[in-house]
Amino acid sequence: MTLVEGLRVRLAEDLALGEALAGEAGAVVGFLSLGAGVEGTVERVDGELPESHEVREYLRLKALFEDYGHTMPAASRERLEGEIAALEPQWAAHRERGKQVTVRVRLDNGLVLDGAHQDVLAPL
């Protein structure tokens, strides 16, 4: 999923944010959480890198193989499989970087959630 600035999103799961403290002793009296379904707007996306030529080529070849690989002659199919395998490391590195994408979301209730992992949000 690609999040962009201005996109409306919803929390996909409950988030426990931290403990609520009271008094000078700092006694824990509860914790703050946000329930799934809270909506907001993406203000900033951090860590997203554009796709390289190799990643775009991997996606193109993979789609070609999935759609038409069963109809190809054996030699062509094997060559295509080899090209896909050669691009696999770049694709894996791109996916790993994608896991590091975080966002800043201004929720409709006024709270700001910053540094949230993109996987806890669902687009509306």
PDB file of N, CA and C in Angstrom, residues 26-105:
ATOM      1  N   GLY A  26       4.343  10.024  40.199  1.00  0.00           N
ATOM      2  CA  GLY A  26       4.261   9.417  38.873  1.00  0.00           C
ATOM      3  C   GLY A  26       3.584   8.065  38.877  1.00  0.00           C
ATOM      4  N   ALA A  27       2.567   7.914  39.730  1.00  0.00           N
ATOM      5  CA  ALA A  27       1.847   6.650  39.797  1.00  0.00           C
ATOM      6  C   ALA A  27       1.068   6.414  38.505  1.00  0.00           C
ATOM      7  N   VAL A  28       1.143   5.201  38.014  1.00  0.00           N
ATOM      8  CA  VAL A  28       0.427   4.840  36.794  1.00  0.00           C
ATOM      9  C   VAL A  28      -1.048   4.645  37.143  1.00  0.00           C
ATOM     10  N   VAL A  29      -1.914   5.378  36.442  1.00  0.00           N
ATOM     11  CA  VAL A  29      -3.350   5.281  36.699  1.00  0.00           C
ATOM     12  C   VAL A  29      -4.116   4.692  35.513  1.00  0.00           C
ATOM     13  N   GLY A  30      -3.419   4.372  34.450  1.00  0.00           N
ATOM     14  CA  GLY A  30      -4.069   3.804  33.269  1.00  0.00           C
ATOM     15  C   GLY A  30      -3.149   3.947  32.074  1.00  0.00           C
ATOM     16  N   PHE A  31      -3.717   3.767  30.898  1.00  0.00           N
ATOM     17  CA  PHE A  31      -2.929   3.972  29.696  1.00  0.00           C
ATOM     18  C   PHE A  31      -3.842   4.543  28.617  1.00  0.00           C
ATOM     19  N   LEU A  32      -3.220   5.185  27.681  1.00  0.00           N
ATOM     20  CA  LEU A  32      -3.926   5.821  26.578  1.00  0.00           C
ATOM     21  C   LEU A  32      -3.898   4.893  25.380  1.00  0.00           C
ATOM     22  N   SER A  33      -5.051   4.727  24.743  1.00  0.00           N
ATOM     23  CA  SER A  33      -5.084   3.909  23.533  1.00  0.00           C
ATOM     24  C   SER A  33      -6.040   4.529  22.522  1.00  0.00           C
ATOM     25  N   LEU A  34      -5.804   4.213  21.273  1.00  0.00           N
ATOM     26  CA  LEU A  34      -6.679   4.634  20.180  1.00  0.00           C
ATOM     27  C   LEU A  34      -7.313   3.385  19.596  1.00  0.00           C
ATOM     28  N   GLY A  35      -8.609   3.427  19.438  1.00  0.00           N
ATOM     29  CA  GLY A  35      -9.322   2.274  18.913  1.00  0.00           C
ATOM     30  C   GLY A  35      -9.274   2.198  17.401  1.00  0.00           C
ATOM     31  N   ALA A  36      -9.347   0.999  16.894  1.00  0.00           N
ATOM     32  CA  ALA A  36      -9.407   0.796  15.448  1.00  0.00           C
ATOM     33  C   ALA A  36     -10.608   1.543  14.887  1.00  0.00           C
ATOM     34  N   GLY A  37     -10.435   2.106  13.699  1.00  0.00           N
ATOM     35  CA  GLY A  37     -11.513   2.833  13.053  1.00  0.00           C
ATOM     36  C   GLY A  37     -11.404   4.335  13.148  1.00  0.00           C
ATOM     37  N   VAL A  38     -10.508   4.843  14.010  1.00  0.00           N
ATOM     38  CA  VAL A  38     -10.305   6.285  14.105  1.00  0.00           C
ATOM     39  C   VAL A  38      -9.742   6.775  12.779  1.00  0.00           C
ATOM     40  N   GLU A  39     -10.332   7.845  12.253  1.00  0.00           N
ATOM     41  CA  GLU A  39      -9.935   8.334  10.935  1.00  0.00           C
ATOM     42  C   GLU A  39      -9.100   9.603  11.039  1.00  0.00           C
ATOM     43  N   GLY A  40      -8.330   9.855   9.999  1.00  0.00           N
ATOM     44  CA  GLY A  40      -7.503  11.047   9.942  1.00  0.00           C
ATOM     45  C   GLY A  40      -6.950  11.256   8.544  1.00  0.00           C
ATOM     46  N   THR A  41      -6.042  12.235   8.437  1.00  0.00           N
ATOM     47  CA  THR A  41      -5.450  12.601   7.159  1.00  0.00           C
ATOM     48  C   THR A  41      -3.936  12.503   7.255  1.00  0.00           C
ATOM     49  N   VAL A  42      -3.312  11.881   6.263  1.00  0.00           N
ATOM     50  CA  VAL A  42      -1.859  11.764   6.216  1.00  0.00           C
ATOM     51  C   VAL A  42      -1.269  13.140   5.951  1.00  0.00           C
ATOM     52  N   GLU A  43      -0.367  13.575   6.841  1.00  0.00           N
ATOM     53  CA  GLU A  43       0.308  14.861   6.673  1.00  0.00           C
ATOM     54  C   GLU A  43       1.688  14.717   6.047  1.00  0.00           C
ATOM     55  N   ARG A  44       2.355  13.599   6.331  1.00  0.00           N
ATOM     56  CA  ARG A  44       3.722  13.420   5.844  1.00  0.00           C
ATOM     57  C   ARG A  44       4.035  11.930   5.740  1.00  0.00           C
ATOM     58  N   VAL A  45       4.798  11.573   4.734  1.00  0.00           N
ATOM     59  CA  VAL A  45       5.276  10.196   4.557  1.00  0.00           C
ATOM     60  C   VAL A  45       6.793  10.248   4.591  1.00  0.00           C
ATOM     61  N   ASP A  46       7.404   9.459   5.484  1.00  0.00           N
ATOM     62  CA  ASP A  46       8.860   9.441   5.632  1.00  0.00           C
ATOM     63  C   ASP A  46       9.417   8.087   5.228  1.00  0.00           C
ATOM     64  N   GLY A  47      10.548   8.103   4.550  1.00  0.00           N
ATOM     65  CA  GLY A  47      11.258   6.875   4.243  1.00  0.00           C
ATOM     66  C   GLY A  47      10.863   6.207   2.945  1.00  0.00           C
ATOM     67  N   GLU A  48       9.950   6.789   2.208  1.00  0.00           N
ATOM     68  CA  GLU A  48       9.535   6.163   0.962  1.00  0.00           C
ATOM     69  C   GLU A  48      10.518   6.516  -0.143  1.00  0.00           C
ATOM     70  N   LEU A  49      11.034   5.505  -0.793  1.00  0.00           N
ATOM     71  CA  LEU A  49      11.982   5.700  -1.876  1.00  0.00           C
ATOM     72  C   LEU A  49      11.325   5.346  -3.199  1.00  0.00           C
ATOM     73  N   PRO A  50      11.626   6.081  -4.250  1.00  0.00           N
ATOM     74  CA  PRO A  50      11.047   5.746  -5.551  1.00  0.00           C
ATOM     75  C   PRO A  50      11.577   4.403  -6.050  1.00  0.00           C
ATOM     76  N   GLU A  51      10.786   3.765  -6.900  1.00  0.00           N
ATOM     77  CA  GLU A  51      11.198   2.483  -7.471  1.00  0.00           C
ATOM     78  C   GLU A  51      12.331   2.699  -8.457  1.00  0.00           C
ATOM     79  N   SER A  52      13.336   1.847  -8.390  1.00  0.00           N
ATOM     80  CA  SER A  52      14.442   1.907  -9.336  1.00  0.00           C
ATOM     81  C   SER A  52      14.000   1.267 -10.654  1.00  0.00           C
ATOM     82  N   HIS A  53      14.836   1.439 -11.670  1.00  0.00           N
ATOM     83  CA  HIS A  53      14.554   0.812 -12.966  1.00  0.00           C
ATOM     84  C   HIS A  53      14.469  -0.707 -12.816  1.00  0.00           C
ATOM     85  N   GLU A  54      15.361  -1.279 -12.003  1.00  0.00           N
ATOM     86  CA  GLU A  54      15.383  -2.729 -11.811  1.00  0.00           C
ATOM     87  C   GLU A  54      14.101  -3.226 -11.147  1.00  0.00           C
ATOM     88  N   VAL A  55      13.589  -2.459 -10.186  1.00  0.00           N
ATOM     89  CA  VAL A  55      12.357  -2.854  -9.499  1.00  0.00           C
ATOM     90  C   VAL A  55      11.180  -2.788 -10.461  1.00  0.00           C
ATOM     91  N   ARG A  56      11.098  -1.739 -11.251  1.00  0.00           N
ATOM     92  CA  ARG A  56      10.023  -1.634 -12.247  1.00  0.00           C
ATOM     93  C   ARG A  56      10.109  -2.774 -13.261  1.00  0.00           C
ATOM     94  N   GLU A  57      11.324  -3.110 -13.669  1.00  0.00           N
ATOM     95  CA  GLU A  57      11.511  -4.199 -14.630  1.00  0.00           C
ATOM     96  C   GLU A  57      11.116  -5.536 -14.006  1.00  0.00           C
ATOM     97  N   TYR A  58      11.472  -5.749 -12.739  1.00  0.00           N
ATOM     98  CA  TYR A  58      11.078  -6.976 -12.043  1.00  0.00           C
ATOM     99  C   TYR A  58       9.555  -7.104 -12.026  1.00  0.00           C
ATOM    100  N   LEU A  59       8.864  -6.029 -11.670  1.00  0.00           N
ATOM    101  CA  LEU A  59       7.407  -6.062 -11.610  1.00  0.00           C
ATOM    102  C   LEU A  59       6.797  -6.330 -12.986  1.00  0.00           C
ATOM    103  N   ARG A  60       7.369  -5.722 -14.016  1.00  0.00           N
ATOM    104  CA  ARG A  60       6.871  -5.922 -15.373  1.00  0.00           C
ATOM    105  C   ARG A  60       7.046  -7.382 -15.808  1.00  0.00           C
ATOM    106  N   LEU A  61       8.257  -7.920 -15.591  1.00  0.00           N
ATOM    107  CA  LEU A  61       8.531  -9.295 -15.999  1.00  0.00           C
ATOM    108  C   LEU A  61       7.718 -10.300 -15.189  1.00  0.00           C
ATOM    109  N   LYS A  62       7.559 -10.039 -13.902  1.00  0.00           N
ATOM    110  CA  LYS A  62       6.783 -10.933 -13.043  1.00  0.00           C
ATOM    111  C   LYS A  62       5.324 -10.975 -13.499  1.00  0.00           C
ATOM    112  N   ALA A  63       4.761  -9.805 -13.834  1.00  0.00           N
ATOM    113  CA  ALA A  63       3.384  -9.764 -14.330  1.00  0.00           C
ATOM    114  C   ALA A  63       3.266 -10.490 -15.661  1.00  0.00           C
ATOM    115  N   LEU A  64       4.247 -10.308 -16.524  1.00  0.00           N
ATOM    116  CA  LEU A  64       4.254 -10.999 -17.815  1.00  0.00           C
ATOM    117  C   LEU A  64       4.277 -12.508 -17.605  1.00  0.00           C
ATOM    118  N   PHE A  65       5.137 -12.954 -16.699  1.00  0.00           N
ATOM    119  CA  PHE A  65       5.252 -14.391 -16.429  1.00  0.00           C
ATOM    120  C   PHE A  65       3.949 -14.955 -15.859  1.00  0.00           C
ATOM    121  N   GLU A  66       3.357 -14.234 -14.910  1.00  0.00           N
ATOM    122  CA  GLU A  66       2.125 -14.723 -14.284  1.00  0.00           C
ATOM    123  C   GLU A  66       0.964 -14.763 -15.270  1.00  0.00           C
ATOM    124  N   ASP A  67       0.907 -13.787 -16.175  1.00  0.00           N
ATOM    125  CA  ASP A  67      -0.207 -13.721 -17.119  1.00  0.00           C
ATOM    126  C   ASP A  67      -0.026 -14.643 -18.329  1.00  0.00           C
ATOM    127  N   TYR A  68       1.183 -14.745 -18.841  1.00  0.00           N
ATOM    128  CA  TYR A  68       1.396 -15.454 -20.106  1.00  0.00           C
ATOM    129  C   TYR A  68       2.427 -16.577 -20.046  1.00  0.00           C
ATOM    130  N   GLY A  69       3.035 -16.805 -18.892  1.00  0.00           N
ATOM    131  CA  GLY A  69       4.079 -17.818 -18.787  1.00  0.00           C
ATOM    132  C   GLY A  69       3.619 -19.199 -19.191  1.00  0.00           C
ATOM    133  N   HIS A  70       2.385 -19.535 -18.880  1.00  0.00           N
ATOM    134  CA  HIS A  70       1.874 -20.869 -19.206  1.00  0.00           C
ATOM    135  C   HIS A  70       1.696 -21.075 -20.710  1.00  0.00           C
ATOM    136  N   THR A  71       1.670 -19.988 -21.486  1.00  0.00           N
ATOM    137  CA  THR A  71       1.488 -20.114 -22.943  1.00  0.00           C
ATOM    138  C   THR A  71       2.804 -20.015 -23.707  1.00  0.00           C
ATOM    139  N   MET A  72       3.892 -19.715 -23.020  1.00  0.00           N
ATOM    140  CA  MET A  72       5.185 -19.507 -23.680  1.00  0.00           C
ATOM    141  C   MET A  72       5.863 -20.827 -24.002  1.00  0.00           C
ATOM    142  N   PRO A  73       6.668 -20.817 -25.039  1.00  0.00           N
ATOM    143  CA  PRO A  73       7.523 -21.999 -25.291  1.00  0.00           C
ATOM    144  C   PRO A  73       8.482 -22.185 -24.105  1.00  0.00           C
ATOM    145  N   ALA A  74       8.897 -23.404 -23.884  1.00  0.00           N
ATOM    146  CA  ALA A  74       9.732 -23.736 -22.717  1.00  0.00           C
ATOM    147  C   ALA A  74      10.994 -22.882 -22.650  1.00  0.00           C
ATOM    148  N   ALA A  75      11.679 -22.682 -23.771  1.00  0.00           N
ATOM    149  CA  ALA A  75      12.931 -21.914 -23.759  1.00  0.00           C
ATOM    150  C   ALA A  75      12.671 -20.457 -23.370  1.00  0.00           C
ATOM    151  N   SER A  76      11.614 -19.876 -23.879  1.00  0.00           N
ATOM    152  CA  SER A  76      11.283 -18.480 -23.544  1.00  0.00           C
ATOM    153  C   SER A  76      10.902 -18.361 -22.076  1.00  0.00           C
ATOM    154  N   ARG A  77      10.131 -19.319 -21.595  1.00  0.00           N
ATOM    155  CA  ARG A  77       9.717 -19.305 -20.185  1.00  0.00           C
ATOM    156  C   ARG A  77      10.933 -19.427 -19.272  1.00  0.00           C
ATOM    157  N   GLU A  78      11.869 -20.297 -19.609  1.00  0.00           N
ATOM    158  CA  GLU A  78      13.078 -20.470 -18.795  1.00  0.00           C
ATOM    159  C   GLU A  78      13.927 -19.205 -18.805  1.00  0.00           C
ATOM    160  N   ARG A  79      14.043 -18.549 -19.966  1.00  0.00           N
ATOM    161  CA  ARG A  79      14.812 -17.308 -20.047  1.00  0.00           C
ATOM    162  C   ARG A  79      14.161 -16.217 -19.189  1.00  0.00           C
ATOM    163  N   LEU A  80      12.833 -16.130 -19.251  1.00  0.00           N
ATOM    164  CA  LEU A  80      12.108 -15.148 -18.446  1.00  0.00           C
ATOM    165  C   LEU A  80      12.280 -15.440 -16.957  1.00  0.00           C
ATOM    166  N   GLU A  81      12.216 -16.690 -16.571  1.00  0.00           N
ATOM    167  CA  GLU A  81      12.436 -17.066 -15.171  1.00  0.00           C
ATOM    168  C   GLU A  81      13.836 -16.664 -14.716  1.00  0.00           C
ATOM    169  N   GLY A  82      14.819 -16.827 -15.589  1.00  0.00           N
ATOM    170  CA  GLY A  82      16.190 -16.426 -15.259  1.00  0.00           C
ATOM    171  C   GLY A  82      16.320 -14.920 -15.070  1.00  0.00           C
ATOM    172  N   GLU A  83      15.667 -14.152 -15.940  1.00  0.00           N
ATOM    173  CA  GLU A  83      15.704 -12.692 -15.808  1.00  0.00           C
ATOM    174  C   GLU A  83      15.031 -12.244 -14.514  1.00  0.00           C
ATOM    175  N   ILE A  84      13.922 -12.877 -14.170  1.00  0.00           N
ATOM    176  CA  ILE A  84      13.225 -12.546 -12.920  1.00  0.00           C
ATOM    177  C   ILE A  84      14.109 -12.884 -11.726  1.00  0.00           C
ATOM    178  N   ALA A  85      14.737 -14.045 -11.754  1.00  0.00           N
ATOM    179  CA  ALA A  85      15.614 -14.461 -10.653  1.00  0.00           C
ATOM    180  C   ALA A  85      16.795 -13.507 -10.485  1.00  0.00           C
ATOM    181  N   ALA A  86      17.314 -12.984 -11.595  1.00  0.00           N
ATOM    182  CA  ALA A  86      18.441 -12.052 -11.520  1.00  0.00           C
ATOM    183  C   ALA A  86      18.042 -10.730 -10.869  1.00  0.00           C
ATOM    184  N   LEU A  87      16.779 -10.347 -11.002  1.00  0.00           N
ATOM    185  CA  LEU A  87      16.305  -9.084 -10.430  1.00  0.00           C
ATOM    186  C   LEU A  87      15.735  -9.241  -9.022  1.00  0.00           C
ATOM    187  N   GLU A  88      15.637 -10.474  -8.565  1.00  0.00           N
ATOM    188  CA  GLU A  88      15.055 -10.756  -7.252  1.00  0.00           C
ATOM    189  C   GLU A  88      15.753 -10.015  -6.102  1.00  0.00           C
ATOM    190  N   PRO A  89      17.094  -9.912  -6.053  1.00  0.00           N
ATOM    191  CA  PRO A  89      17.734  -9.191  -4.938  1.00  0.00           C
ATOM    192  C   PRO A  89      17.336  -7.708  -4.867  1.00  0.00           C
ATOM    193  N   GLN A  90      17.226  -7.055  -6.007  1.00  0.00           N
ATOM    194  CA  GLN A  90      16.809  -5.644  -6.006  1.00  0.00           C
ATOM    195  C   GLN A  90      15.372  -5.509  -5.512  1.00  0.00           C
ATOM    196  N   TRP A  91      14.511  -6.437  -5.893  1.00  0.00           N
ATOM    197  CA  TRP A  91      13.127  -6.420  -5.448  1.00  0.00           C
ATOM    198  C   TRP A  91      13.053  -6.643  -3.934  1.00  0.00           C
ATOM    199  N   ALA A  92      13.819  -7.598  -3.429  1.00  0.00           N
ATOM    200  CA  ALA A  92      13.820  -7.877  -1.985  1.00  0.00           C
ATOM    201  C   ALA A  92      14.319  -6.668  -1.199  1.00  0.00           C
ATOM    202  N   ALA A  93      15.358  -6.015  -1.696  1.00  0.00           N
ATOM    203  CA  ALA A  93      15.883  -4.819  -1.013  1.00  0.00           C
ATOM    204  C   ALA A  93      14.858  -3.699  -1.026  1.00  0.00           C
ATOM    205  N   HIS A  94      14.159  -3.527  -2.137  1.00  0.00           N
ATOM    206  CA  HIS A  94      13.125  -2.488  -2.225  1.00  0.00           C
ATOM    207  C   HIS A  94      11.991  -2.774  -1.246  1.00  0.00           C
ATOM    208  N   ARG A  95      11.566  -4.017  -1.147  1.00  0.00           N
ATOM    209  CA  ARG A  95      10.493  -4.379  -0.211  1.00  0.00           C
ATOM    210  C   ARG A  95      10.930  -4.146   1.225  1.00  0.00           C
ATOM    211  N   GLU A  96      12.189  -4.448   1.543  1.00  0.00           N
ATOM    212  CA  GLU A  96      12.685  -4.238   2.905  1.00  0.00           C
ATOM    213  C   GLU A  96      12.697  -2.756   3.256  1.00  0.00           C
ATOM    214  N   ARG A  97      13.115  -1.930   2.305  1.00  0.00           N
ATOM    215  CA  ARG A  97      13.081  -0.479   2.539  1.00  0.00           C
ATOM    216  C   ARG A  97      11.654   0.001   2.710  1.00  0.00           C
ATOM    217  N   GLY A  98      10.727  -0.596   1.978  1.00  0.00           N
ATOM    218  CA  GLY A  98       9.323  -0.219   2.076  1.00  0.00           C
ATOM    219  C   GLY A  98       8.741  -0.494   3.438  1.00  0.00           C
ATOM    220  N   LYS A  99       9.301  -1.465   4.148  1.00  0.00           N
ATOM    221  CA  LYS A  99       8.822  -1.783   5.494  1.00  0.00           C
ATOM    222  C   LYS A  99       9.204  -0.694   6.486  1.00  0.00           C
ATOM    223  N   GLN A 100      10.109   0.193   6.100  1.00  0.00           N
ATOM    224  CA  GLN A 100      10.566   1.237   7.000  1.00  0.00           C
ATOM    225  C   GLN A 100       9.806   2.543   6.815  1.00  0.00           C
ATOM    226  N   VAL A 101       8.770   2.537   5.994  1.00  0.00           N
ATOM    227  CA  VAL A 101       7.998   3.747   5.745  1.00  0.00           C
ATOM    228  C   VAL A 101       7.138   4.068   6.960  1.00  0.00           C
ATOM    229  N   THR A 102       7.239   5.305   7.428  1.00  0.00           N
ATOM    230  CA  THR A 102       6.403   5.776   8.532  1.00  0.00           C
ATOM    231  C   THR A 102       5.646   7.012   8.075  1.00  0.00           C
ATOM    232  N   VAL A 103       4.573   7.300   8.782  1.00  0.00           N
ATOM    233  CA  VAL A 103       3.734   8.431   8.404  1.00  0.00           C
ATOM    234  C   VAL A 103       3.370   9.271   9.626  1.00  0.00           C
ATOM    235  N   ARG A 104       3.006  10.515   9.329  1.00  0.00           N
ATOM    236  CA  ARG A 104       2.438  11.408  10.337  1.00  0.00           C
ATOM    237  C   ARG A 104       0.989  11.613   9.938  1.00  0.00           C
ATOM    238  N   VAL A 105       0.078  11.311  10.866  1.00  0.00           N
ATOM    239  CA  VAL A 105      -1.352  11.400  10.589  1.00  0.00           C
ATOM    240  C   VAL A 105      -2.000  12.320  11.617  1.00  0.00           C
TER     241      VAL A 105
END
